[in-house]
Amino acid sequence: MLKLKKKIQLIDQHDKNYLYGGKFGGNFIPETLKKPVEDLTILFEKLRHDKKFLQQRDYYFKHYVGAPTPFIPLHNLTKHLGGAQIWAKVVSEANGGAHKIYNATVHALICKRAGKKYIIGDTGAGYAGKMLSMAAKKFGLKCKIFMGAKDIKRQKPNCDAMRKNGAEIVPVYSGSQTLVDAVSECMRYWVSNCDTTHMCVGSTVGPNIFIKICAWSTAQISRELIVQMKQTFGNVPKKLKLINCVGGGSSAMGFWNEFMDYDKKQVEFIGVEAGGPTKSKLHAAPLTNGSKIGILHGAAQYVIQDKDGQIGETASISAGLDYPGISPLHCFLKDTKRARYTSATDEEALNAYKLVSKLEKLSPSLEPSHAFAEAIKLAPKLSKETIIVVNSCGDAKKDRDIIKKRLGYFK
Ligand SMILES: *Cc1c(COP(=O)(O)O)cnc(C)c1O
């Protein structure tokens, strides 16, 4: 079994080939990408220890992103289920309605520091693109978003939002015309334009440096949560369970990062993948449904693939979780057994949304509804001393149409 070291940041626990546990991550990239990736690696290693840069990050997290986001008890849900106390970290209160704004803001700041005027990124469902276009607008950067032609058709409201923020959407017609191809095209563009252009990857995936920057950015969530717990309970609770949905894995990494050194008997990490529709064999759960290690977007990870090693088809009600790969950091946490992974089906997520939005003044999007589904299963089996915290990382407004279609209402 792989080993997790204490007192060393998780994002730094790779070997000289940038592999976590010698197995996951790395930089499996074409020769032409090596130089821009290396330059960005050197710049970020400098910036993350630069006092002025840290002050800037903290300033914009507070005054632009809206940190700290609330930490609230869900009394009605707790009473209804009986058992563990359920709380929520309401990250959906952040500017833009989800955690992706932390990564986008940091990338915009890095772009400024690098003296570049252009920022590019890829997007599938459109949320990463929307957040990057927001941050670009805020910091006066010109923004291009690469997006599969098929996704552009499916995600009109997000495309409208990106254009409104002044971003140019570059349609990608190659391959399946979805996220996987958009990422490849974005990287190709970056190689030819890296002198003037900075690239952002929207989750804890991709070549090593992008995983690092993203996890370092979302770590704000757990930094805040530790302070809020000390204020609320006097300390980090003796029995704590931190439940997060997992797509690429950036919200979960951010939610867990500062708790990494706690014993897992005290602070358990539970990641919930998208189990997909009950009636289908398709899913988006590489860690729970026994997928194999493969290379996706420059990094080794568990990937859903067919018997020939081609990227497999996925399905989930939740666009944000519908991804065939998973962050190498989560592969590492799974193999070291520091985190436990499970999945929730589309129907379980919808039922969780129904119950939480009925009982509480909270409207989680379909991604965190997967995490709530696990909390709902777990809470009745646990003692009243146990604290469950769910990262409510997105707001349901963005899922309005699909919720209305499936449930017949939206509140
Ligand atoms: C994008 C998104 C996700 C999935 O991405 P992670 O990198 O796993 O966090 C989850 N929740 C919301 C609200 C999202 O927008």
Tab-separated table of C-alpha atoms and ligand atoms in Angstrom, residues 98-100 127 203-204 245-252 320-321 365 367-368 393-394 398, ligand 1:
chain	number	residue	atom	x	y	z
A	98	ALA	CA	-19.301	27.598	-6.514
A	99	HIS	CA	-15.719	26.833	-5.474
A	100	LYS	CA	-14.291	27.123	-9.022
A	127	TYR	CA	-18.895	26.484	-15.241
A	203	SER	CA	-9.940	21.218	-11.604
A	204	THR	CA	-7.197	19.224	-9.838
A	245	CYS	CA	-18.768	15.054	-4.074
A	246	VAL	CA	-15.934	14.205	-6.456
A	247	GLY	CA	-15.771	15.049	-10.155
A	248	GLY	CA	-12.239	16.149	-10.993
A	249	GLY	CA	-11.755	16.470	-7.243
A	250	SER	CA	-10.938	20.124	-6.584
A	251	SER	CA	-13.704	20.900	-4.108
A	252	ALA	CA	-12.962	17.738	-2.098
A	320	GLY	CA	-19.972	18.929	-13.011
A	321	LEU	CA	-19.306	15.300	-12.065
A	365	SER	CA	-26.841	21.907	-6.760
A	367	GLU	CA	-23.116	17.827	-7.387
A	368	PRO	CA	-23.243	18.410	-3.595
A	393	CYS	CA	-20.127	23.560	-3.034
A	394	GLY	CA	-22.698	24.660	-5.623
A	398	LYS	CA	-27.716	26.436	-12.285
B	1	LIG	C1	-17.334	21.636	-11.259
B	1	LIG	C2	-18.090	21.310	-10.059
B	1	LIG	C3	-17.856	20.109	-9.346
B	1	LIG	C4	-16.903	19.049	-9.780
B	1	LIG	O1	-15.573	19.428	-9.811
B	1	LIG	P1	-14.546	19.114	-8.634
B	1	LIG	O2	-13.247	19.470	-9.225
B	1	LIG	O3	-14.683	17.654	-8.287
B	1	LIG	O4	-14.907	19.945	-7.473
B	1	LIG	C5	-18.564	19.890	-8.182
B	1	LIG	N1	-19.481	20.770	-7.733
B	1	LIG	C6	-19.744	21.915	-8.388
B	1	LIG	C7	-20.753	22.839	-7.818
B	1	LIG	C8	-19.065	22.232	-9.568
B	1	LIG	O5	-19.335	23.374	-10.200
